[in-house]
């Protein structure tokens, strides 16, 4: 795994991370990394360019098998390949899951959470039932019974839109938590839509527990996963919805009609990363652990801040203990662009993406020192 030597060069490649804000600001916001993807990605692209024909395509023959093997080896989840519904991204998958269930009017979402957890139910005309998360054991968790209470307060068929592991906060929910969530959903006849895009980016010894693995096969669950975050290929939209229950799967598949397809090259890239990207992946996890340690050290000299890095992701969730509403503005003025907390549901927080070289991170933390 290599950090890019000159990540600012990404400005010449229409990078959302590097091109959105002024050149004076170091961008540590949107969740992609300043690293070169695994070599298998370039090989696939080179072969495609050499071929030179880019017509309509199909799912690559080994795509399902790559997921089945990956889930079995990494997460001890044995799935039937027919449960897999490819989709052009996790966020589109979230929206299609709601489109497929117009009767689910009341949607439980964790708060704070990745902004699309608010946006998608809103544009689909549903009502939010936020489940507040609080700092606990270095991550963010709901209070005991919070999910049960929120389900009891719904008036229509509910859906639980969960983020496992959590963005922000990096919470890796344990088996008993996930089992309990599945049981509460079953009691309330709630659909579970679980965004598990961060499942393979766990930096501690904890293990990811997929929701679809814990629920009985006949319970309506939609588990959304992708290799794009892990292998830094988010520009090639490709994800999977894993849906064990037949009727839920049928309804989901109907929403895919006349929607954008996964690009043929994106299938191949995902397949190759899952099958051949493991050495690269080990290097990445080590590099991210080192960056996380750097932030933990930095945090010691800033007791005025609460900094949550959790067990998963390359994100840190930062808040002032003095309710500083201007934290984000201060950091921007000092030349560091973080994600502001407002779209996540907490205007006083900021989110820092540490998927960057140690040099970039050091420079950003130095600038943040001056802001504080
Ligand atoms: C929790 C979460 N879900 C989904 C996404 C984006 O998924 P996709 O690009 O596959 O739509 C992100 C990106 O940061 C994310 O953090």
mmCIF file of C-alpha atoms and ligand atoms in Angstrom:
data_model
loop_
_atom_site.group_PDB
_atom_site.id
_atom_site.type_symbol
_atom_site.label_atom_id
_atom_site.label_comp_id
_atom_site.label_asym_id
_atom_site.label_seq_id
_atom_site.Cartn_x
_atom_site.Cartn_y
_atom_site.Cartn_z
ATOM 1 C CA UNK A 1 0.000 0.000 0.000
ATOM 2 C CA UNK A 2 1.427 3.399 -0.960
ATOM 3 C CA UNK A 3 0.298 6.851 0.044
ATOM 4 C CA UNK A 4 0.391 9.174 -2.955
ATOM 5 C CA UNK A 5 3.646 11.166 -2.919
ATOM 6 C CA UNK A 6 1.938 14.321 -4.076
ATOM 7 C CA UNK A 7 -1.771 13.990 -3.251
ATOM 8 C CA UNK A 8 -2.478 17.580 -4.424
ATOM 9 C CA UNK A 9 -2.002 16.148 -7.919
ATOM 10 C CA UNK A 10 -5.461 14.664 -7.436
ATOM 11 C CA UNK A 11 -6.723 18.142 -8.354
ATOM 12 C CA UNK A 12 -5.828 17.331 -11.950
ATOM 13 C CA UNK A 13 -8.116 14.284 -11.862
ATOM 14 C CA UNK A 14 -11.419 15.886 -10.799
ATOM 15 C CA UNK A 15 -11.109 14.515 -7.269
ATOM 16 C CA UNK A 16 -14.122 15.618 -5.207
ATOM 17 C CA UNK A 17 -11.919 15.649 -2.119
ATOM 18 C CA UNK A 18 -9.238 17.906 -3.615
ATOM 19 C CA UNK A 19 -11.203 20.042 -6.096
ATOM 20 C CA UNK A 20 -14.187 21.204 -4.040
ATOM 21 C CA UNK A 21 -12.490 23.730 -1.747
ATOM 22 C CA UNK A 22 -9.708 26.297 -2.093
ATOM 23 C CA UNK A 23 -6.143 25.196 -2.828
ATOM 24 C CA UNK A 24 -5.021 26.631 0.527
ATOM 25 C CA UNK A 25 -7.057 24.121 2.492
ATOM 26 C CA UNK A 26 -5.830 20.597 3.189
ATOM 27 C CA UNK A 27 -8.858 18.398 2.436
ATOM 28 C CA UNK A 28 -9.562 15.839 5.160
ATOM 29 C CA UNK A 29 -13.272 15.623 4.533
ATOM 30 C CA UNK A 30 -15.058 13.236 2.103
ATOM 31 C CA UNK A 31 -14.246 9.590 2.877
ATOM 32 C CA UNK A 32 -11.770 8.505 0.247
ATOM 33 C CA UNK A 33 -8.063 7.970 0.794
ATOM 34 C CA UNK A 34 -4.967 9.546 -0.738
ATOM 35 C CA UNK A 35 -3.522 6.173 -1.677
ATOM 36 C CA UNK A 36 -2.962 4.258 -4.863
ATOM 37 C CA UNK A 37 -5.386 1.339 -5.252
ATOM 38 C CA UNK A 38 -4.161 -2.293 -5.390
ATOM 39 C CA UNK A 39 -2.120 -3.220 -8.500
ATOM 40 C CA UNK A 40 -4.905 -5.530 -9.759
ATOM 41 C CA UNK A 41 -7.055 -2.432 -10.408
ATOM 42 C CA UNK A 42 -4.519 -0.933 -12.826
ATOM 43 C CA UNK A 43 -4.096 -4.293 -14.540
ATOM 44 C CA UNK A 44 -7.822 -4.525 -15.220
ATOM 45 C CA UNK A 45 -7.931 -0.979 -16.527
ATOM 46 C CA UNK A 46 -4.913 -1.547 -18.786
ATOM 47 C CA UNK A 47 -6.465 -4.710 -20.242
ATOM 48 C CA UNK A 48 -9.739 -2.869 -20.878
ATOM 49 C CA UNK A 49 -7.931 0.007 -22.628
ATOM 50 C CA UNK A 50 -5.997 -2.423 -24.767
ATOM 51 C CA UNK A 51 -9.258 -4.089 -25.767
ATOM 52 C CA UNK A 52 -10.741 -0.681 -26.556
ATOM 53 C CA UNK A 53 -14.434 -1.646 -26.820
ATOM 54 C CA UNK A 54 -16.720 -0.358 -24.070
ATOM 55 C CA UNK A 55 -20.198 -1.634 -24.914
ATOM 56 C CA UNK A 56 -22.921 -2.917 -22.602
ATOM 57 C CA UNK A 57 -21.641 -5.520 -20.193
ATOM 58 C CA UNK A 58 -22.685 -8.182 -17.736
ATOM 59 C CA UNK A 59 -21.753 -9.058 -14.180
ATOM 60 C CA UNK A 60 -18.282 -10.640 -14.276
ATOM 61 C CA UNK A 61 -18.497 -14.450 -13.997
ATOM 62 C CA UNK A 62 -16.558 -14.611 -10.704
ATOM 63 C CA UNK A 63 -18.234 -11.647 -8.970
ATOM 64 C CA UNK A 64 -20.717 -13.587 -6.810
ATOM 65 C CA UNK A 65 -18.190 -16.232 -5.949
ATOM 66 C CA UNK A 66 -15.754 -13.506 -4.814
ATOM 67 C CA UNK A 67 -18.391 -12.160 -2.389
ATOM 68 C CA UNK A 68 -19.466 -15.602 -1.159
ATOM 69 C CA UNK A 69 -15.851 -16.535 -0.389
ATOM 70 C CA UNK A 70 -15.030 -13.146 1.120
ATOM 71 C CA UNK A 71 -18.030 -13.184 3.471
ATOM 72 C CA UNK A 72 -17.293 -16.741 4.543
ATOM 73 C CA UNK A 73 -13.607 -16.156 5.220
ATOM 74 C CA UNK A 74 -13.713 -12.644 6.655
ATOM 75 C CA UNK A 75 -17.067 -12.611 8.459
ATOM 76 C CA UNK A 76 -17.988 -16.304 8.840
ATOM 77 C CA UNK A 77 -21.243 -15.601 7.022
ATOM 78 C CA UNK A 78 -22.298 -18.333 4.619
ATOM 79 C CA UNK A 79 -24.649 -16.942 2.004
ATOM 80 C CA UNK A 80 -26.464 -18.310 -1.008
ATOM 81 C CA UNK A 81 -25.113 -16.526 -4.136
ATOM 82 C CA UNK A 82 -28.716 -15.925 -5.231
ATOM 83 C CA UNK A 83 -29.170 -13.568 -2.268
ATOM 84 C CA UNK A 84 -26.804 -11.059 -3.918
ATOM 85 C CA UNK A 85 -28.330 -8.118 -5.810
ATOM 86 C CA UNK A 86 -25.624 -5.922 -7.383
ATOM 87 C CA UNK A 87 -26.297 -2.200 -7.233
ATOM 88 C CA UNK A 88 -24.333 0.881 -8.362
ATOM 89 C CA UNK A 89 -23.562 2.057 -4.806
ATOM 90 C CA UNK A 90 -24.526 1.615 -1.163
ATOM 91 C CA UNK A 91 -26.411 4.937 -1.083
ATOM 92 C CA UNK A 92 -28.478 4.057 -4.200
ATOM 93 C CA UNK A 93 -29.078 0.679 -2.525
ATOM 94 C CA UNK A 94 -30.419 2.448 0.568
ATOM 95 C CA UNK A 95 -32.806 4.485 -1.559
ATOM 96 C CA UNK A 96 -33.975 1.453 -3.546
ATOM 97 C CA UNK A 97 -34.599 -0.429 -0.309
ATOM 98 C CA UNK A 98 -36.999 2.339 0.737
ATOM 99 C CA UNK A 99 -38.549 2.599 -2.729
ATOM 100 C CA UNK A 100 -39.254 -1.135 -2.551
ATOM 101 C CA UNK A 101 -41.087 -0.653 0.779
ATOM 102 C CA UNK A 102 -43.456 2.309 0.432
ATOM 103 C CA UNK A 103 -45.419 1.025 3.452
ATOM 104 C CA UNK A 104 -42.410 1.608 5.743
ATOM 105 C CA UNK A 105 -43.210 5.238 6.590
ATOM 106 C CA UNK A 106 -41.336 5.575 9.904
ATOM 107 C CA UNK A 107 -37.581 5.200 9.663
ATOM 108 C CA UNK A 108 -35.267 4.755 12.643
ATOM 109 C CA UNK A 109 -31.833 6.211 12.014
ATOM 110 C CA UNK A 110 -28.817 6.549 14.298
ATOM 111 C CA UNK A 111 -27.854 10.132 15.123
ATOM 112 C CA UNK A 112 -25.274 11.472 14.437
ATOM 113 C CA UNK A 113 -24.863 9.585 11.182
ATOM 114 C CA UNK A 114 -23.558 9.757 7.614
ATOM 115 C CA UNK A 115 -25.709 12.494 5.991
ATOM 116 C CA UNK A 116 -27.553 10.249 3.508
ATOM 117 C CA UNK A 117 -29.254 8.556 6.472
ATOM 118 C CA UNK A 118 -31.254 11.768 6.793
ATOM 119 C CA UNK A 119 -31.437 12.691 3.126
ATOM 120 C CA UNK A 120 -32.658 9.391 1.673
ATOM 121 C CA UNK A 121 -35.709 8.909 3.944
ATOM 122 C CA UNK A 122 -36.499 12.614 3.538
ATOM 123 C CA UNK A 123 -36.550 12.583 -0.272
ATOM 124 C CA UNK A 124 -38.582 9.381 -0.137
ATOM 125 C CA UNK A 125 -41.156 11.242 1.987
ATOM 126 C CA UNK A 126 -40.657 9.200 5.168
ATOM 127 C CA UNK A 127 -40.548 10.316 8.810
ATOM 128 C CA UNK A 128 -37.310 10.148 10.808
ATOM 129 C CA UNK A 129 -37.130 8.571 14.239
ATOM 130 C CA UNK A 130 -33.579 9.404 15.373
ATOM 131 C CA UNK A 131 -31.914 7.072 17.854
ATOM 132 C CA UNK A 132 -29.324 9.205 19.635
ATOM 133 C CA UNK A 133 -25.809 7.840 20.029
ATOM 134 C CA UNK A 134 -23.567 8.790 22.946
ATOM 135 C CA UNK A 135 -19.840 8.463 23.605
ATOM 136 C CA UNK A 136 -19.096 5.232 25.432
ATOM 137 C CA UNK A 137 -15.927 3.081 25.513
ATOM 138 C CA UNK A 138 -14.293 5.226 22.829
ATOM 139 C CA UNK A 139 -17.147 4.943 20.287
ATOM 140 C CA UNK A 140 -20.805 6.013 19.917
ATOM 141 C CA UNK A 141 -23.664 3.821 21.188
ATOM 142 C CA UNK A 142 -27.422 4.191 21.763
ATOM 143 C CA UNK A 143 -28.734 3.914 25.304
ATOM 144 C CA UNK A 144 -30.077 0.510 26.326
ATOM 145 C CA UNK A 145 -33.677 0.077 25.118
ATOM 146 C CA UNK A 146 -33.415 3.172 22.869
ATOM 147 C CA UNK A 147 -34.223 1.152 19.753
ATOM 148 C CA UNK A 148 -37.148 -0.565 21.462
ATOM 149 C CA UNK A 149 -38.526 2.790 22.668
ATOM 150 C CA UNK A 150 -38.142 4.377 19.217
ATOM 151 C CA UNK A 151 -39.938 1.408 17.609
ATOM 152 C CA UNK A 152 -42.762 1.730 20.145
ATOM 153 C CA UNK A 153 -43.205 5.390 19.216
ATOM 154 C CA UNK A 154 -43.738 4.643 15.488
ATOM 155 C CA UNK A 155 -47.255 4.760 14.036
ATOM 156 C CA UNK A 156 -46.713 2.999 10.708
ATOM 157 C CA UNK A 157 -44.669 0.002 9.618
ATOM 158 C CA UNK A 158 -41.113 0.939 10.603
ATOM 159 C CA UNK A 159 -37.756 0.351 8.963
ATOM 160 C CA UNK A 160 -34.454 0.507 10.812
ATOM 161 C CA UNK A 161 -31.749 2.110 8.692
ATOM 162 C CA UNK A 162 -28.621 1.153 10.617
ATOM 163 C CA UNK A 163 -24.938 1.872 10.039
ATOM 164 C CA UNK A 164 -22.771 -1.067 11.078
ATOM 165 C CA UNK A 165 -19.936 -0.164 11.697
ATOM 166 C CA UNK A 166 -21.051 3.346 12.469
ATOM 167 C CA UNK A 167 -19.976 6.476 10.539
ATOM 168 C CA UNK A 168 -19.032 8.622 12.392
ATOM 169 C CA UNK A 169 -17.782 7.101 15.612
ATOM 170 C CA UNK A 170 -16.406 3.842 14.202
ATOM 171 C CA UNK A 171 -18.615 1.715 16.469
ATOM 172 C CA UNK A 172 -18.288 -2.029 15.841
ATOM 173 C CA UNK A 173 -21.491 -3.462 17.318
ATOM 174 C CA UNK A 174 -21.046 -6.760 19.154
ATOM 175 C CA UNK A 175 -23.012 -9.936 18.505
ATOM 176 C CA UNK A 176 -25.434 -9.482 21.398
ATOM 177 C CA UNK A 177 -26.235 -5.931 20.261
ATOM 178 C CA UNK A 178 -26.954 -7.095 16.696
ATOM 179 C CA UNK A 179 -29.005 -10.082 17.891
ATOM 180 C CA UNK A 180 -31.067 -7.790 20.076
ATOM 181 C CA UNK A 181 -31.582 -5.321 17.217
ATOM 182 C CA UNK A 182 -32.817 -8.163 14.965
ATOM 183 C CA UNK A 183 -35.189 -9.386 17.703
ATOM 184 C CA UNK A 184 -36.600 -5.894 18.302
ATOM 185 C CA UNK A 185 -37.124 -5.472 14.554
ATOM 186 C CA UNK A 186 -38.913 -8.803 14.313
ATOM 187 C CA UNK A 187 -41.234 -7.932 17.224
ATOM 188 C CA UNK A 188 -42.132 -4.622 15.559
ATOM 189 C CA UNK A 189 -42.410 -6.086 12.019
ATOM 190 C CA UNK A 190 -39.663 -3.652 10.994
ATOM 191 C CA UNK A 191 -37.545 -4.011 7.880
ATOM 192 C CA UNK A 192 -33.800 -3.724 8.601
ATOM 193 C CA UNK A 193 -31.592 -1.947 6.065
ATOM 194 C CA UNK A 194 -27.997 -2.219 7.201
ATOM 195 C CA UNK A 195 -25.229 -0.141 5.636
ATOM 196 C CA UNK A 196 -22.058 -2.184 6.177
ATOM 197 C CA UNK A 197 -19.679 -0.380 3.819
ATOM 198 C CA UNK A 198 -17.101 -0.031 6.649
ATOM 199 C CA UNK A 199 -17.199 -3.733 7.594
ATOM 200 C CA UNK A 200 -13.684 -4.478 6.341
ATOM 201 C CA UNK A 201 -12.019 -1.413 7.805
ATOM 202 C CA UNK A 202 -11.772 -2.508 11.430
ATOM 203 C CA UNK A 203 -8.520 -1.363 13.020
ATOM 204 C CA UNK A 204 -8.808 -3.192 16.360
ATOM 205 C CA UNK A 205 -9.161 -6.858 17.280
ATOM 206 C CA UNK A 206 -12.970 -6.653 17.194
ATOM 207 C CA UNK A 207 -14.974 -8.522 14.556
ATOM 208 C CA UNK A 208 -17.733 -7.238 12.353
ATOM 209 C CA UNK A 209 -21.124 -8.927 12.821
ATOM 210 C CA UNK A 210 -23.279 -8.643 9.677
ATOM 211 C CA UNK A 211 -26.934 -8.054 10.463
ATOM 212 C CA UNK A 212 -28.041 -10.499 7.763
ATOM 213 C CA UNK A 213 -25.983 -13.201 9.477
ATOM 214 C CA UNK A 214 -27.709 -12.776 12.850
ATOM 215 C CA UNK A 215 -31.326 -12.518 11.638
ATOM 216 C CA UNK A 216 -33.329 -15.641 10.737
ATOM 217 C CA UNK A 217 -33.367 -16.213 6.968
ATOM 218 C CA UNK A 218 -37.077 -15.455 6.713
ATOM 219 C CA UNK A 219 -36.728 -12.054 8.424
ATOM 220 C CA UNK A 220 -36.762 -9.065 6.035
ATOM 221 C CA UNK A 221 -33.212 -7.679 6.079
ATOM 222 C CA UNK A 222 -31.163 -5.896 3.423
ATOM 223 C CA UNK A 223 -27.417 -5.834 4.105
ATOM 224 C CA UNK A 224 -25.505 -3.396 1.899
ATOM 225 C CA UNK A 225 -21.805 -3.964 1.373
ATOM 226 C CA UNK A 226 -19.105 -2.800 -1.040
ATOM 227 C CA UNK A 227 -15.383 -3.162 -1.657
ATOM 228 C CA UNK A 228 -15.101 0.420 -2.908
ATOM 229 C CA UNK A 229 -14.330 2.067 0.448
ATOM 230 C CA UNK A 230 -11.802 -0.574 1.514
ATOM 231 C CA UNK A 231 -9.822 -0.575 -1.735
ATOM 232 C CA UNK A 232 -10.211 3.131 -2.514
ATOM 233 C CA UNK A 233 -12.134 2.650 -5.744
ATOM 234 C CA UNK A 234 -15.262 4.646 -4.867
ATOM 235 C CA UNK A 235 -15.211 6.202 -8.361
ATOM 236 C CA UNK A 236 -16.262 2.791 -9.724
ATOM 237 C CA UNK A 237 -19.705 2.554 -8.095
ATOM 238 C CA UNK A 238 -20.367 -1.057 -7.211
ATOM 239 C CA UNK A 239 -22.079 -2.541 -4.174
ATOM 240 C CA UNK A 240 -24.189 -5.530 -3.217
ATOM 241 C CA UNK A 241 -27.477 -5.823 -1.389
ATOM 242 C CA UNK A 242 -27.573 -9.223 0.313
ATOM 243 C CA UNK A 243 -31.197 -10.217 0.860
ATOM 244 C CA UNK A 244 -31.922 -13.710 2.216
ATOM 245 C CA UNK A 245 -35.738 -13.405 2.364
ATOM 246 C CA UNK A 246 -37.276 -14.114 -1.065
ATOM 247 C CA UNK A 247 -40.118 -11.590 -1.111
ATOM 248 C CA UNK A 248 -37.913 -8.735 0.165
ATOM 249 C CA UNK A 249 -35.379 -9.645 -2.535
ATOM 250 C CA UNK A 250 -38.048 -9.732 -5.268
ATOM 251 C CA UNK A 251 -39.294 -6.283 -4.279
ATOM 252 C CA UNK A 252 -35.757 -4.886 -4.202
ATOM 253 C CA UNK A 253 -34.927 -6.321 -7.644
ATOM 254 C CA UNK A 254 -38.013 -4.682 -9.136
ATOM 255 C CA UNK A 255 -36.668 -1.261 -8.146
ATOM 256 C CA UNK A 256 -33.484 -1.943 -10.143
ATOM 257 C CA UNK A 257 -35.398 -1.951 -13.434
ATOM 258 C CA UNK A 258 -34.467 1.065 -15.596
ATOM 259 C CA UNK A 259 -31.884 2.247 -13.070
ATOM 260 C CA UNK A 260 -28.177 2.810 -13.831
ATOM 261 C CA UNK A 261 -26.233 -0.450 -14.088
ATOM 262 C CA UNK A 262 -22.997 -1.351 -12.382
ATOM 263 C CA UNK A 263 -20.301 -0.730 -15.024
ATOM 264 C CA UNK A 264 -18.745 -3.966 -16.345
ATOM 265 C CA UNK A 265 -15.302 -2.721 -15.308
ATOM 266 C CA UNK A 266 -16.573 -2.001 -11.780
ATOM 267 C CA UNK A 267 -17.698 -5.629 -11.361
ATOM 268 C CA UNK A 268 -14.250 -6.781 -12.428
ATOM 269 C CA UNK A 269 -12.469 -4.335 -10.142
ATOM 270 C CA UNK A 270 -14.521 -5.370 -7.105
ATOM 271 C CA UNK A 271 -13.973 -9.047 -7.885
ATOM 272 C CA UNK A 272 -10.214 -8.586 -8.320
ATOM 273 C CA UNK A 273 -9.845 -6.519 -5.122
ATOM 274 C CA UNK A 274 -11.692 -9.114 -3.047
ATOM 275 C CA UNK A 275 -9.666 -11.984 -4.532
ATOM 276 C CA UNK A 276 -6.224 -10.458 -5.030
ATOM 277 C CA UNK A 277 -6.051 -7.339 -2.881
ATOM 278 C CA UNK A 278 -5.266 -8.996 0.450
ATOM 279 C CA UNK A 279 -1.562 -8.058 0.765
ATOM 280 C CA UNK A 280 -2.362 -4.479 -0.146
ATOM 281 C CA UNK A 281 -5.194 -4.563 2.390
ATOM 282 C CA UNK A 282 -2.929 -5.710 5.249
ATOM 283 C CA UNK A 283 -0.583 -2.813 4.475
ATOM 284 C CA UNK A 284 -3.505 -0.410 4.493
ATOM 285 C CA UNK A 285 -4.763 -1.552 7.894
ATOM 286 C CA UNK A 286 -1.277 -1.082 9.369
ATOM 287 C CA UNK A 287 -0.942 2.386 7.837
ATOM 288 C CA UNK A 288 -4.376 3.424 9.133
ATOM 289 C CA UNK A 289 -3.561 2.108 12.623
ATOM 290 C CA UNK A 290 -0.407 4.261 12.624
ATOM 291 C CA UNK A 291 -2.445 7.331 11.624
ATOM 292 C CA UNK A 292 -5.033 6.581 14.275
ATOM 293 C CA UNK A 293 -2.246 6.373 16.890
ATOM 294 C CA UNK A 294 -0.955 9.746 15.718
ATOM 295 C CA UNK A 295 -4.398 11.260 16.321
ATOM 296 C CA UNK A 296 -4.668 9.586 19.735
ATOM 297 C CA UNK A 297 -1.293 11.132 20.711
ATOM 298 C CA UNK A 298 -2.354 14.529 19.383
ATOM 299 C CA UNK A 299 -5.612 14.280 21.362
ATOM 300 C CA UNK A 300 -3.600 14.088 24.614
ATOM 301 C CA UNK A 301 -2.475 17.675 24.131
ATOM 302 C CA UNK A 302 -6.082 18.814 23.532
ATOM 303 C CA UNK A 303 -8.133 17.983 26.613
ATOM 304 C CA UNK A 304 -10.585 20.666 25.493
ATOM 305 C CA UNK A 305 -11.674 18.294 22.692
ATOM 306 C CA UNK A 306 -13.574 15.008 22.729
ATOM 307 C CA UNK A 307 -12.109 12.858 19.940
ATOM 308 C CA UNK A 308 -13.760 9.585 19.006
ATOM 309 C CA UNK A 309 -12.017 7.218 16.622
ATOM 310 C CA UNK A 310 -13.832 3.964 17.521
ATOM 311 C CA UNK A 311 -12.680 0.582 16.226
ATOM 312 C CA UNK A 312 -13.544 0.966 12.548
ATOM 313 C CA UNK A 313 -13.067 3.436 9.678
ATOM 314 C CA UNK A 314 -10.474 6.126 8.941
ATOM 315 C CA UNK A 315 -12.613 8.819 10.529
ATOM 316 C CA UNK A 316 -12.308 10.775 13.764
ATOM 317 C CA UNK A 317 -15.326 12.547 15.265
ATOM 318 C CA UNK A 318 -14.213 15.688 17.056
ATOM 319 C CA UNK A 319 -16.176 17.949 19.399
ATOM 320 C CA UNK A 320 -15.234 20.770 21.684
ATOM 321 C CA UNK A 321 -16.047 20.080 25.317
ATOM 322 C CA UNK A 322 -16.980 23.779 25.540
ATOM 323 C CA UNK A 323 -19.786 23.591 22.967
ATOM 324 C CA UNK A 324 -17.713 25.559 20.443
ATOM 325 C CA UNK A 325 -20.098 26.175 17.536
ATOM 326 C CA UNK A 326 -17.240 27.639 15.479
ATOM 327 C CA UNK A 327 -14.866 24.679 15.581
ATOM 328 C CA UNK A 328 -15.267 23.925 11.877
ATOM 329 C CA UNK A 329 -14.843 27.586 10.899
ATOM 330 C CA UNK A 330 -11.691 27.806 13.028
ATOM 331 C CA UNK A 331 -10.161 24.780 11.324
ATOM 332 C CA UNK A 332 -11.150 26.035 7.844
ATOM 333 C CA UNK A 333 -9.552 29.417 8.589
ATOM 334 C CA UNK A 334 -6.380 27.607 9.649
ATOM 335 C CA UNK A 335 -6.340 25.754 6.320
ATOM 336 C CA UNK A 336 -7.860 22.351 7.134
ATOM 337 C CA UNK A 337 -11.135 21.337 5.516
ATOM 338 C CA UNK A 338 -13.005 18.770 7.615
ATOM 339 C CA UNK A 339 -16.616 17.614 7.243
ATOM 340 C CA UNK A 340 -18.870 19.899 9.267
ATOM 341 C CA UNK A 341 -21.157 18.076 11.701
ATOM 342 C CA UNK A 342 -24.481 19.728 10.700
ATOM 343 C CA UNK A 343 -25.479 17.257 7.955
ATOM 344 C CA UNK A 344 -24.587 14.420 10.357
ATOM 345 C CA UNK A 345 -27.011 15.831 12.929
ATOM 346 C CA UNK A 346 -24.534 17.577 15.263
ATOM 347 C CA UNK A 347 -23.603 21.181 14.338
ATOM 348 C CA UNK A 348 -20.915 21.364 17.020
ATOM 349 C CA UNK A 349 -18.877 18.419 15.719
ATOM 350 C CA UNK A 350 -16.470 17.935 12.844
ATOM 351 C CA UNK A 351 -15.321 14.751 11.119
ATOM 352 C CA UNK A 352 -11.676 14.237 10.167
ATOM 353 C CA UNK A 353 -10.658 11.718 7.475
ATOM 354 C CA UNK A 354 -7.241 10.256 8.332
ATOM 355 C CA UNK A 355 -6.971 8.233 5.114
ATOM 356 C CA UNK A 356 -3.942 10.272 4.093
ATOM 357 C CA UNK A 357 -0.147 10.144 4.318
ATOM 358 C CA UNK A 358 1.458 10.723 7.744
ATOM 359 C CA UNK A 359 2.975 13.924 6.281
ATOM 360 C CA UNK A 360 -0.432 15.292 5.296
ATOM 361 C CA UNK A 361 -1.860 14.304 8.673
ATOM 362 C CA UNK A 362 1.020 15.950 10.567
ATOM 363 C CA UNK A 363 0.593 19.156 8.576
ATOM 364 C CA UNK A 364 -3.176 19.137 9.190
ATOM 365 C CA UNK A 365 -2.776 18.538 12.942
ATOM 366 C CA UNK A 366 -0.201 21.349 13.159
ATOM 367 C CA UNK A 367 -2.604 23.713 11.443
ATOM 368 C CA UNK A 368 -5.367 22.552 13.779
ATOM 369 C CA UNK A 369 -3.100 23.306 16.764
ATOM 370 C CA UNK A 370 -2.805 26.881 15.592
ATOM 371 C CA UNK A 371 -6.595 27.084 15.172
ATOM 372 C CA UNK A 372 -7.107 25.971 18.764
HETATM 373 C C1 LIG B 1 -21.774 4.860 5.862
HETATM 374 C C2 LIG B 1 -21.564 5.100 4.402
HETATM 375 N N1 LIG B 1 -22.427 4.583 3.524
HETATM 376 C C3 LIG B 1 -22.281 4.771 2.195
HETATM 377 C C4 LIG B 1 -21.230 5.513 1.688
HETATM 378 C C5 LIG B 1 -21.118 5.739 0.215
HETATM 379 O O1 LIG B 1 -21.420 4.560 -0.488
HETATM 380 P P1 LIG B 1 -21.493 4.546 -2.063
HETATM 381 O O2 LIG B 1 -20.395 5.393 -2.586
HETATM 382 O O3 LIG B 1 -21.313 3.079 -2.409
HETATM 383 O O4 LIG B 1 -22.848 5.022 -2.459
HETATM 384 C C6 LIG B 1 -20.306 6.078 2.575
HETATM 385 C C7 LIG B 1 -19.214 6.909 2.084
HETATM 386 O O5 LIG B 1 -18.503 7.523 2.801
HETATM 387 C C8 LIG B 1 -20.478 5.848 3.960
HETATM 388 O O6 LIG B 1 -19.616 6.347 4.869
#
